[in-house]
Coordinates of C-alpha atoms in Angstrom, one line a residue:
S1 CA -6.3 6.4 -25.9
D2 CA -2.5 6.7 -25.4
L3 CA -2.7 5.0 -22.1
F4 CA -1.4 1.7 -23.6
G5 CA 0.1 3.3 -26.7
G6 CA -2.4 4.1 -29.5
R7 CA -0.2 2.8 -32.3
S8 CA 0.3 -0.6 -30.6
L9 CA -3.4 -1.2 -30.1
G10 CA -4.1 -0.1 -33.6
I11 CA -1.8 -2.8 -35.0
F12 CA -3.3 -5.4 -32.6
A13 CA -6.8 -4.5 -33.7
K14 CA -6.0 -5.2 -37.3
N15 CA -5.1 -8.8 -36.4
K16 CA -8.3 -10.3 -35.1
L17 CA -6.7 -13.7 -34.6
F18 CA -4.1 -12.1 -32.3
V19 CA -6.7 -10.3 -30.3
A20 CA -8.7 -13.5 -29.9
S21 CA -5.6 -15.3 -28.7
V22 CA -4.8 -12.5 -26.2
L23 CA -8.3 -12.8 -24.8
L24 CA -7.7 -16.4 -24.0
R25 CA -5.7 -15.1 -21.2
L26 CA -4.9 -18.0 -18.9
K27 CA -2.5 -20.7 -19.9
H28 CA -2.2 -24.0 -18.0
T29 CA -1.5 -27.5 -19.3
S30 CA -2.1 -29.7 -16.2
N31 CA -3.9 -29.9 -12.9
L32 CA -0.9 -28.3 -11.2
S33 CA -1.4 -24.8 -9.8
Y34 CA 0.6 -22.7 -12.3
L35 CA -1.0 -20.0 -14.4
H36 CA 0.3 -17.3 -16.8
N37 CA -2.0 -14.4 -17.5
I38 CA -0.8 -13.0 -20.8
G39 CA -3.1 -10.0 -20.6
K40 CA -5.3 -8.0 -22.8
Y41 CA -3.1 -4.9 -23.3
P42 CA 0.6 -4.5 -23.8
L43 CA 2.9 -3.2 -21.2
V44 CA 4.3 0.3 -21.7
N45 CA 8.0 1.3 -21.6
R46 CA 7.5 4.5 -19.7
T47 CA 8.9 6.3 -16.6
I48 CA 6.9 8.0 -13.9
G49 CA 8.1 11.4 -15.2
Q50 CA 7.0 10.5 -18.8
E51 CA 3.6 9.4 -17.5
L52 CA 3.1 12.7 -15.6
G53 CA 4.1 14.6 -18.8
R54 CA 1.6 12.6 -20.9
V55 CA -1.3 13.1 -18.5
A56 CA -0.5 16.8 -17.9
S57 CA -0.5 17.4 -21.7
E58 CA -3.9 15.7 -22.2
Y59 CA -5.7 16.5 -18.9
G60 CA -3.7 19.5 -17.6
D61 CA -6.8 21.4 -16.3
R62 CA -8.1 18.5 -14.3
D63 CA -7.5 18.5 -10.5
A64 CA -4.8 16.0 -9.6
F65 CA -5.0 16.4 -5.8
V66 CA -7.4 18.1 -3.4
A67 CA -6.1 18.5 0.1
V68 CA -9.2 19.2 2.2
Q69 CA -7.6 19.9 5.6
E70 CA -5.0 22.2 4.0
N71 CA -7.7 23.8 1.8
K72 CA -5.4 23.5 -1.3
K73 CA -5.6 21.8 -4.7
I74 CA -3.4 21.3 -7.7
T75 CA -4.1 20.4 -11.3
Y76 CA -2.0 18.0 -13.4
D77 CA -0.4 20.8 -15.3
Q78 CA 0.5 22.7 -12.0
L79 CA 1.8 19.4 -10.6
R80 CA 4.2 19.0 -13.5
V81 CA 5.3 22.6 -13.4
Q82 CA 6.0 22.5 -9.6
A83 CA 7.6 19.1 -9.8
D84 CA 10.0 20.3 -12.6
R85 CA 10.9 23.4 -10.6
L86 CA 11.8 21.3 -7.5
A87 CA 13.5 18.7 -9.7
A88 CA 15.8 21.4 -11.1
G89 CA 16.3 22.7 -7.5
F90 CA 17.4 19.2 -6.4
L91 CA 20.0 19.1 -9.2
S92 CA 21.2 22.6 -8.5
L93 CA 22.1 21.4 -5.0
G94 CA 24.5 18.9 -6.5
L95 CA 22.3 15.8 -6.5
Q96 CA 23.0 13.4 -9.3
K97 CA 21.1 10.6 -11.1
G98 CA 20.6 7.7 -8.7
D99 CA 21.1 9.7 -5.5
R100 CA 18.5 9.0 -2.8
V101 CA 16.0 11.7 -1.7
G102 CA 14.0 10.9 1.4
L103 CA 10.6 12.3 2.4
W104 CA 9.5 12.3 6.0
A105 CA 6.0 13.7 6.0
P106 CA 2.3 12.8 6.5
N107 CA -0.4 13.2 3.8
V108 CA 0.2 16.8 2.7
L109 CA -0.1 18.3 -0.7
S110 CA 3.7 18.7 -1.0
W111 CA 4.1 14.9 -0.8
P112 CA 3.3 14.1 -4.4
I113 CA 5.2 17.2 -5.6
V114 CA 8.4 15.9 -4.0
F115 CA 7.7 12.3 -5.3
F116 CA 7.3 13.4 -8.9
A117 CA 10.2 15.9 -8.6
A118 CA 12.5 13.1 -7.6
A119 CA 11.2 10.9 -10.5
R120 CA 11.6 13.7 -13.1
A121 CA 15.2 14.4 -11.8
G122 CA 16.2 10.7 -12.2
L123 CA 16.7 10.4 -8.4
I124 CA 15.6 7.5 -6.2
F125 CA 12.7 8.5 -3.9
V126 CA 12.8 7.0 -0.4
A127 CA 9.4 6.8 1.2
L128 CA 9.7 7.2 5.0
N129 CA 6.9 6.5 7.5
P130 CA 5.9 9.9 9.2
A131 CA 5.5 8.1 12.5
Y132 CA 9.2 6.9 12.6
E133 CA 11.0 7.7 15.8
V134 CA 14.7 8.8 15.9
P135 CA 16.2 5.2 16.0
E136 CA 14.0 4.0 13.2
M137 CA 14.7 7.1 11.1
T138 CA 18.4 6.9 11.7
Y139 CA 18.5 3.3 10.6
C140 CA 16.7 4.0 7.4
L141 CA 18.8 7.0 6.4
Q142 CA 21.9 5.0 7.0
K143 CA 20.8 1.9 5.3
V144 CA 20.2 3.5 1.9
G145 CA 22.6 6.4 2.1
V146 CA 20.0 9.2 1.8
K147 CA 21.7 12.4 0.4
A148 CA 18.8 14.9 0.7
L149 CA 16.0 14.7 3.3
V150 CA 12.7 16.6 2.9
T151 CA 10.5 16.9 6.0
S152 CA 7.2 18.5 6.9
K153 CA 7.2 20.9 9.8
S154 CA 5.4 18.5 12.1
F155 CA 3.5 15.3 12.5
R156 CA 0.7 15.1 15.2
N157 CA 2.3 16.5 18.3
K158 CA 5.9 16.1 17.1
L159 CA 8.2 18.8 15.6
Y160 CA 10.4 17.1 13.1
Y161 CA 13.2 19.6 13.6
D162 CA 13.5 18.5 17.2
D163 CA 14.1 15.0 16.0
L164 CA 16.5 16.1 13.3
L165 CA 18.7 17.7 16.0
K166 CA 18.9 14.2 17.7
I167 CA 19.6 12.5 14.4
L168 CA 22.2 15.1 13.3
P169 CA 23.9 16.6 16.3
G170 CA 25.4 20.0 15.4
L171 CA 22.8 20.7 12.8
Q172 CA 22.0 24.1 14.3
T173 CA 25.5 25.4 13.7
T174 CA 25.8 23.9 10.2
T175 CA 25.6 26.0 7.0
P176 CA 22.5 24.7 5.0
G177 CA 23.6 22.2 2.4
Q178 CA 26.8 21.3 4.3
S179 CA 25.4 18.9 6.8
S180 CA 28.0 16.5 8.1
S181 CA 27.4 13.6 10.4
E182 CA 29.5 10.6 11.4
T183 CA 26.3 8.6 11.9
I184 CA 24.9 9.4 8.4
P185 CA 27.8 10.7 6.3
S186 CA 25.8 10.6 3.1
L187 CA 23.2 13.2 4.2
T188 CA 24.3 16.7 3.2
H189 CA 21.0 18.5 2.6
V190 CA 18.0 18.8 5.0
I191 CA 15.0 20.6 3.6
V192 CA 11.9 21.6 5.6
D193 CA 8.5 22.3 4.1
S194 CA 7.8 25.4 6.3
E195 CA 7.7 29.1 6.0
E196 CA 9.7 29.3 9.2
N197 CA 13.5 29.4 9.2
Y198 CA 15.4 26.7 11.0
S199 CA 19.2 26.7 11.5
G200 CA 21.2 24.4 9.3
V201 CA 18.3 23.5 6.9
L202 CA 16.8 24.9 3.7
R203 CA 13.2 25.7 3.1
L204 CA 11.4 23.8 0.4
N205 CA 10.2 27.0 -1.3
D206 CA 13.8 28.3 -1.3
V207 CA 15.0 25.2 -3.1
M208 CA 12.3 25.7 -5.8
S209 CA 13.4 29.4 -6.2
L210 CA 17.0 28.6 -6.8
V211 CA 16.6 27.7 -10.5
S212 CA 16.2 29.5 -13.8
G213 CA 13.7 28.9 -16.6
E214 CA 16.4 27.2 -18.6
Q215 CA 17.1 24.7 -15.8
I216 CA 13.4 23.9 -15.5
N217 CA 13.2 23.3 -19.3
E218 CA 16.1 21.0 -19.1
I219 CA 14.1 18.7 -16.8
D220 CA 11.4 18.2 -19.4
I221 CA 14.0 17.6 -22.1
S222 CA 15.9 15.0 -20.0
Q223 CA 12.9 12.7 -19.5
C224 CA 13.8 10.7 -22.6
I225 CA 17.2 9.7 -21.1
I226 CA 15.9 8.2 -17.8
N227 CA 15.7 4.5 -18.2
P228 CA 12.3 2.9 -17.3
D229 CA 14.2 -0.1 -15.9
S230 CA 16.2 2.0 -13.4
G231 CA 15.3 2.2 -9.7
C232 CA 13.0 5.0 -8.6
N233 CA 11.5 4.1 -5.3
I234 CA 12.7 2.5 -2.1
Q235 CA 10.1 1.1 0.2
F236 CA 10.9 -0.1 3.7
T237 CA 9.0 -3.2 4.5
S238 CA 7.3 -3.1 7.9
G239 CA 8.4 -6.4 9.4
T240 CA 6.8 -7.4 12.7
T241 CA 10.3 -8.3 14.1
G242 CA 13.8 -6.9 13.3
N243 CA 14.8 -4.0 11.1
P244 CA 12.8 -3.2 8.0
K245 CA 14.2 -4.3 4.6
A246 CA 14.6 -1.7 1.8
A247 CA 12.9 -2.9 -1.4
L248 CA 14.0 -1.2 -4.6
L249 CA 11.3 -0.8 -7.3
N250 CA 11.8 0.6 -10.8
H251 CA 9.8 2.9 -13.0
F252 CA 8.6 0.2 -15.4
S253 CA 7.1 -2.0 -12.7
I254 CA 5.2 0.6 -10.7
I255 CA 3.9 2.5 -13.8
N256 CA 2.6 -0.7 -15.4
N257 CA 1.2 -2.0 -12.2
G258 CA -0.6 1.3 -11.6
I259 CA -2.1 1.2 -15.1
H260 CA -3.5 -2.3 -14.8
I261 CA -4.8 -1.6 -11.3
G262 CA -6.6 1.5 -12.5
E263 CA -8.2 -0.4 -15.4
N264 CA -9.5 -3.2 -13.2
L265 CA -10.7 -0.9 -10.4
E266 CA -12.2 1.5 -13.0
F267 CA -10.5 4.7 -11.9
H268 CA -11.2 6.6 -15.1
S269 CA -11.7 10.3 -14.2
K270 CA -13.1 9.4 -10.8
K271 CA -12.7 11.2 -7.4
I272 CA -10.9 9.0 -4.9
C273 CA -11.0 9.5 -1.2
M274 CA -7.5 8.5 0.0
Q275 CA -7.5 7.3 3.6
V276 CA -4.3 5.3 3.4
P277 CA -0.8 6.9 3.9
F278 CA 1.2 8.1 0.9
F279 CA 4.4 6.4 2.0
H280 CA 3.1 2.9 1.5
V281 CA 2.8 1.1 -1.9
Y282 CA -1.0 1.3 -1.3
G283 CA -0.6 5.0 -1.4
I284 CA 2.0 5.4 -4.1
V285 CA 1.0 2.7 -6.6
I286 CA -2.5 1.5 -5.9
T287 CA -3.8 5.1 -5.4
M288 CA -1.4 7.7 -6.8
L289 CA 0.0 6.1 -9.9
A290 CA -3.2 4.2 -10.8
S291 CA -5.0 7.6 -10.5
L292 CA -2.4 9.4 -12.6
S293 CA -2.7 7.0 -15.5
H294 CA -6.5 7.3 -15.5
H295 CA -6.5 11.1 -14.9
A296 CA -8.5 10.7 -11.7
T297 CA -8.5 13.1 -8.8
I298 CA -7.2 12.1 -5.4
V299 CA -8.9 13.7 -2.4
I300 CA -6.8 13.9 0.7
P301 CA -9.2 14.2 3.7
S302 CA -6.6 15.0 6.4
T303 CA -2.9 14.7 7.1
T304 CA -3.4 11.6 9.2
Y305 CA -6.2 9.0 9.1
N306 CA -9.4 10.4 10.7
P307 CA -12.8 8.8 9.9
E308 CA -14.7 12.0 10.7
K309 CA -12.7 14.0 8.2
S310 CA -12.9 11.2 5.7
L311 CA -16.6 11.2 5.8
R312 CA -16.7 15.0 5.5
A313 CA -14.4 14.9 2.5
I314 CA -16.3 12.1 0.7
E315 CA -19.5 14.2 0.9
Q316 CA -17.9 17.7 0.3
E317 CA -15.8 16.6 -2.7
K318 CA -18.4 14.1 -4.1
C319 CA -16.0 11.2 -4.0
N320 CA -17.1 8.1 -5.9
I321 CA -14.2 5.8 -4.8
I322 CA -13.1 5.2 -1.2
N323 CA -9.9 3.4 -0.5
G324 CA -8.7 1.9 2.8
T325 CA -8.1 -1.2 4.8
P326 CA -11.0 -3.2 6.3
T327 CA -10.3 -1.6 9.7
M328 CA -10.7 1.9 8.2
H329 CA -14.0 0.8 6.5
V330 CA -15.3 -0.6 9.8
D331 CA -14.5 2.8 11.4
L332 CA -16.4 4.6 8.6
V333 CA -19.4 2.4 8.8
N334 CA -19.6 2.6 12.7
L335 CA -19.3 6.4 12.4
V336 CA -22.2 6.6 10.0
K337 CA -24.3 4.3 12.2
K338 CA -23.6 6.3 15.3
K339 CA -24.4 9.6 13.7
K340 CA -27.6 8.3 12.2
K341 CA -28.7 6.9 15.6
Q342 CA -28.0 10.3 17.1
R343 CA -29.7 12.0 14.2
E344 CA -26.6 14.1 13.6
L345 CA -26.0 13.1 10.1
K346 CA -27.7 13.8 6.8
L347 CA -25.5 12.1 4.2
N348 CA -25.4 13.3 0.7
L349 CA -23.2 10.7 -0.9
Q350 CA -22.8 9.9 -4.6
A351 CA -25.3 7.4 -5.9
D352 CA -22.7 4.9 -7.1
I353 CA -19.7 4.3 -4.9
T354 CA -16.8 1.9 -5.2
I355 CA -14.9 0.8 -2.0
I356 CA -11.3 -0.5 -2.4
S357 CA -10.2 -2.8 0.3
G358 CA -6.6 -4.0 0.8
G359 CA -4.7 -5.6 3.6
S360 CA -7.1 -8.5 4.3
L361 CA -10.4 -9.9 3.0
C362 CA -13.6 -8.0 3.5
P363 CA -15.7 -9.9 6.1
P364 CA -19.3 -10.6 5.0
Q365 CA -20.9 -8.4 7.6
L366 CA -18.7 -5.5 6.7
L367 CA -19.6 -5.9 3.1
R368 CA -23.3 -5.8 4.0
D369 CA -22.8 -2.8 6.3
M370 CA -20.9 -0.8 3.6
K371 CA -23.6 -1.5 1.1
S372 CA -26.4 -0.4 3.5
E373 CA -24.6 2.6 5.2
L374 CA -22.3 4.1 2.6
G375 CA -24.5 4.0 -0.5
G376 CA -26.3 7.1 -1.8
G377 CA -29.2 5.2 -3.1
G378 CA -27.3 3.6 -6.0
V379 CA -24.8 0.7 -6.4
V380 CA -22.0 0.1 -3.8
K381 CA -19.2 -2.0 -5.3
V382 CA -16.5 -3.5 -3.1
K383 CA -13.2 -4.5 -4.7
N384 CA -10.2 -6.3 -3.2
V385 CA -6.5 -5.8 -3.9
Y386 CA -3.8 -8.2 -2.9
G387 CA 0.0 -8.0 -3.2
L388 CA 3.1 -7.0 -1.3
T389 CA 5.8 -4.3 -1.4
E390 CA 8.2 -6.6 -3.2
D391 CA 5.8 -7.1 -6.2
S392 CA 5.2 -3.3 -6.6
A393 CA 1.8 -3.5 -4.9
V394 CA -0.7 -5.8 -6.6
S395 CA -0.7 -9.3 -8.1
F396 CA -4.4 -10.1 -7.7
N397 CA -7.4 -7.8 -7.7
T398 CA -11.2 -7.8 -8.2
L399 CA -12.3 -7.5 -11.8
P400 CA -15.2 -5.2 -12.9
T401 CA -17.5 -8.1 -13.6
D402 CA -16.9 -10.0 -10.3
G403 CA -19.9 -11.0 -8.2
E404 CA -20.3 -11.0 -4.5
D405 CA -19.0 -14.6 -4.1
K406 CA -15.7 -13.7 -5.7
I407 CA -15.4 -10.6 -3.5
L408 CA -16.1 -12.5 -0.3
E409 CA -14.2 -15.6 -1.0
T410 CA -11.1 -14.5 -3.0
V411 CA -8.6 -11.8 -3.1
G412 CA -9.4 -11.4 -6.8
H413 CA -8.0 -12.5 -10.2
M414 CA -4.4 -12.5 -11.3
Q415 CA -3.1 -9.3 -12.8
D416 CA -2.2 -9.2 -16.5
H417 CA 1.3 -10.2 -17.6
I418 CA 2.2 -12.2 -14.5
E419 CA 2.8 -15.8 -13.7
A420 CA 1.7 -17.5 -10.4
K421 CA 2.3 -20.9 -8.9
V422 CA 1.7 -22.5 -5.5
T423 CA 4.4 -24.8 -4.1
D424 CA 5.0 -27.1 -1.2
T425 CA 7.9 -26.9 1.2
E426 CA 10.2 -28.7 -1.3
G427 CA 9.4 -26.2 -4.1
N428 CA 7.2 -28.6 -6.0
I429 CA 4.0 -27.2 -7.6
V430 CA 0.9 -28.5 -5.9
P431 CA -2.5 -29.2 -7.6
F432 CA -5.1 -26.5 -8.0
G433 CA -7.1 -26.1 -4.8
V434 CA -4.3 -27.3 -2.5
P435 CA -2.7 -24.8 -0.1
G436 CA 1.0 -24.0 -0.5
E437 CA 3.3 -20.9 -0.8
L438 CA 2.3 -18.5 -3.5
C439 CA 5.2 -17.5 -5.8
V440 CA 4.8 -14.8 -8.5
R441 CA 7.0 -13.8 -11.5
G442 CA 6.7 -10.9 -14.0
Y443 CA 7.5 -7.3 -14.8
F444 CA 6.5 -6.2 -11.3
T445 CA 9.0 -7.9 -9.0
M446 CA 11.4 -5.7 -7.1
L447 CA 15.0 -5.2 -8.2
G448 CA 16.1 -6.5 -4.8
Y449 CA 16.6 -5.4 -1.2
W450 CA 19.1 -2.5 -1.1
E451 CA 22.6 -3.8 -0.6
D452 CA 21.4 -7.0 1.0
E453 CA 22.0 -9.9 -1.3
T454 CA 21.4 -12.5 1.4
K455 CA 17.9 -11.3 2.2
T456 CA 17.2 -10.8 -1.5
N457 CA 18.2 -14.4 -2.4
E458 CA 15.9 -15.7 0.4
V459 CA 12.8 -14.5 -1.5
L460 CA 13.8 -13.8 -5.1
G461 CA 15.5 -16.6 -7.0
K462 CA 17.8 -16.3 -10.0
D463 CA 14.8 -17.4 -12.1
R464 CA 13.0 -14.3 -10.8
W465 CA 10.3 -16.2 -9.0
L466 CA 9.3 -14.2 -5.9
K467 CA 8.3 -16.1 -2.7
T468 CA 5.4 -14.2 -1.1
G469 CA 5.5 -16.0 2.3
D470 CA 1.7 -16.4 2.0
Q471 CA -0.1 -19.7 2.3
F472 CA -2.4 -19.6 -0.8
I473 CA -4.9 -21.5 -2.9
L474 CA -4.9 -20.9 -6.6
H475 CA -7.8 -21.9 -8.8
P476 CA -7.8 -22.8 -12.5
D477 CA -9.9 -19.7 -13.3
G478 CA -7.1 -17.4 -12.1
Y479 CA -8.7 -16.4 -8.7
G480 CA -6.9 -17.0 -5.4
Q481 CA -7.5 -17.2 -1.7
V482 CA -5.1 -16.3 1.1
V483 CA -5.0 -19.0 3.8
G484 CA -2.5 -17.2 6.0
R485 CA 1.2 -16.3 6.5
L486 CA 3.5 -19.3 6.5
K487 CA 5.4 -17.9 9.5
D488 CA 2.1 -17.6 11.4
M489 CA 1.2 -21.3 11.0
I490 CA 0.3 -23.0 14.3
I491 CA 1.0 -26.7 14.8
R492 CA -1.5 -28.1 17.3
G493 CA -1.1 -31.8 18.0
G494 CA 0.3 -32.4 14.5
E495 CA -2.5 -30.3 12.8
N496 CA -1.3 -27.4 10.7
I497 CA -3.6 -24.4 11.5
F498 CA -3.5 -21.0 9.8
P499 CA -4.8 -18.2 12.1
K500 CA -6.3 -16.3 9.2
E501 CA -9.0 -18.9 8.7
I502 CA -10.1 -18.6 12.3
E503 CA -9.8 -14.8 12.3
N504 CA -12.0 -14.6 9.2
V505 CA -14.7 -16.5 11.1
L506 CA -14.4 -14.5 14.3
V507 CA -14.8 -11.1 12.6
T508 CA -18.2 -12.3 11.2
C509 CA -19.5 -12.2 14.8
P510 CA -21.6 -9.1 15.2
Q511 CA -20.1 -8.3 18.6
I512 CA -16.5 -8.4 17.4
A513 CA -14.7 -5.5 15.8
E514 CA -11.2 -7.1 15.3
A515 CA -9.8 -10.5 16.1
Y516 CA -6.3 -12.1 15.9
V517 CA -5.3 -15.6 16.8
V518 CA -1.8 -16.8 18.0
G519 CA -0.2 -20.0 19.0
V520 CA 0.7 -20.3 22.7
P521 CA 2.7 -23.1 24.5
D522 CA 0.9 -26.3 25.6
E523 CA 2.6 -29.2 27.3
R524 CA 0.4 -31.9 25.6
L525 CA -0.3 -30.5 22.2
G526 CA 2.8 -28.3 21.6
E527 CA 0.7 -25.3 20.8
E528 CA -2.9 -24.2 21.6
L529 CA -4.9 -21.3 20.2
C530 CA -5.6 -18.0 21.9
A531 CA -7.9 -15.5 20.3
F532 CA -7.4 -11.8 21.1
I533 CA -10.7 -9.9 20.7
K534 CA -11.6 -6.2 20.3
L535 CA -15.3 -5.7 20.9
R536 CA -17.5 -3.3 19.1
D537 CA -18.2 0.0 20.9
N538 CA -21.6 -1.0 22.1
I539 CA -20.6 -4.4 23.5
E540 CA -19.4 -4.6 27.1
T541 CA -18.1 -8.2 27.3
M542 CA -18.0 -11.7 25.8
S543 CA -17.0 -14.9 27.4
L544 CA -14.8 -17.7 26.1
E545 CA -17.9 -19.9 25.9
D546 CA -19.6 -17.3 23.7
I547 CA -16.6 -17.3 21.3
Q548 CA -16.4 -21.1 21.3
G549 CA -20.1 -21.5 20.7
F550 CA -20.0 -19.1 17.8
C551 CA -17.2 -21.1 16.2
R552 CA -18.9 -24.5 16.5
G553 CA -20.3 -25.6 13.2
K554 CA -18.1 -23.1 11.4
L555 CA -14.7 -24.5 12.2
S556 CA -13.2 -27.9 12.9
Y557 CA -13.0 -28.7 16.6
F558 CA -9.2 -28.4 16.7
K559 CA -9.4 -24.8 15.2
I560 CA -11.7 -23.5 18.0
P561 CA -9.7 -21.2 20.4
R562 CA -8.8 -22.7 23.8
Y563 CA -8.1 -19.3 25.3
M564 CA -9.3 -15.8 24.8
Q565 CA -8.3 -12.3 25.9
I566 CA -10.3 -9.1 25.3
V567 CA -8.1 -6.1 24.4
K568 CA -8.9 -2.4 23.8
E569 CA -6.2 -2.0 21.1
F570 CA -3.7 -4.2 19.3
P571 CA 0.1 -3.7 19.3
K572 CA 0.9 -2.7 15.7
T573 CA 3.9 -1.6 13.7
T574 CA 4.0 2.0 12.4
S575 CA 2.3 0.9 9.2
G576 CA -0.5 -0.9 11.0
K577 CA 0.5 -4.6 11.0
V578 CA -0.4 -6.4 14.2
Q579 CA 2.7 -7.6 16.1
K580 CA 1.6 -11.1 17.1
F581 CA 4.8 -11.8 19.0
K582 CA 3.7 -9.1 21.5
L583 CA 0.3 -10.8 21.8
Q584 CA 2.1 -14.0 22.7
E585 CA 4.2 -12.1 25.3
Q586 CA 1.0 -10.6 26.7
F587 CA -0.5 -14.1 27.0
R588 CA 2.6 -15.4 28.9
N589 CA 2.8 -12.4 31.2
K590 CA -0.9 -12.8 32.1
K591 CA -0.5 -16.5 32.7
D592 CA 2.5 -16.0 34.9
T593 CA 0.6 -13.5 37.1

């Protein structure tokens, strides 16, 4: 295969001693928690555009994306052709290498076309959350100096053009391509993916029709002069407080991360039901680029997450991989259970299904439920992925040979070609098995936060070690466990407590759908524990005594919540992260009343 470069592997294969040494993948010389996974396969020096060209040449007739709700599909060859046409259109508007192109859209088929067009044109693609409101959108466009913005017509019950008029006053009286705003002076082109005409903006199809065959051919020829080390994607981190930071990733990092993710998760020629949003690294790298390198087909069930539509797409398109977060998988399992109970559902799923879970560990009960409810009579595999935006998506993941114990107890094994260490508050490496902050280093670390040297230096040292902010345990065999977020640590009477440990126990309770724990003020102990609980649909109530009784024998006495509140929904960021500071505010407000 040319995936890793056929010539390179041929040379390696001739040298059996070299291959044997490569297979001895983990290097450590002491009991301190530092490991270097030197990997089985070499990294590739390739851009996103070159990778699309390679796959389109070899697997051009294979479906790349199937958009079920839109009733559209596109092959890899068609994807390359349309991406090149749009890339030439971008350049004809006057955009130049390194300019930022933003996309504000839900999961629609035009999303990957715009993404690959930007990559093939040498532009920097800015992924924007489709749920952003006007202030959030304005901030992001200003922060990175977006020059061209592509939007869908609408998202849920919102017309994007209405918001554009608030972001760019006077747009209606502007000639398309000559947008001028004191607020966002960089933004000159607004492009809407719609058949309707809107004043002051271009239509996406019109941009694609601006170009000649010669201009399109130039895009293919120019792929060899785009540097794999150059920035290609800006991801806005969804912080739970303050403005998001703009992480700049390069071609080399996300292409290689996608390749190794696809290998470990066994994406080869599979059909993947994509429940996560495109704009996140889970969508771009873990799903889209991992699928590209392994010529898999991505099935888009709907423009926004909907478990009913996901289930329908899984069955209709015969998906054998389902990706998502544990919450999404809980929704899917509960839907199947409900429909079976009501005798509304006759599932016709593939015999063998793999479920990819990211965002948090898969609780034991959920693992059992997925295996019993989502299998088509064959094998149901569950695989974890762990990482963050700043390391191009994944640093640890489940391996093909991992058993249930590894899936339930760890976030997986170190990725190839990376270093990992766990340090204390002074930066000293702690022994294996001792919690500390996980730091990673390798090809996959971000270039930095866009025009924010101070924030970059807080997490990325001159030695290129990236601080993850996660309390982590590293084991000598290369597997790891997340204990919790350092900033979430609660100090109760001098005891350091990580909410994640308690939350992992609570979600094993059959009556609980979701649970989050926060620290709340206590005069005697400094902080106490409050558990916020969302009950399963068929459960009416639980008492604090019920919760405490369930935790006894599973947690030390000082980790058992003192308080509890039942909620219907959790306050979350637009990318789905729970805002724990709002839970703390909710506790204080309720206590005051």
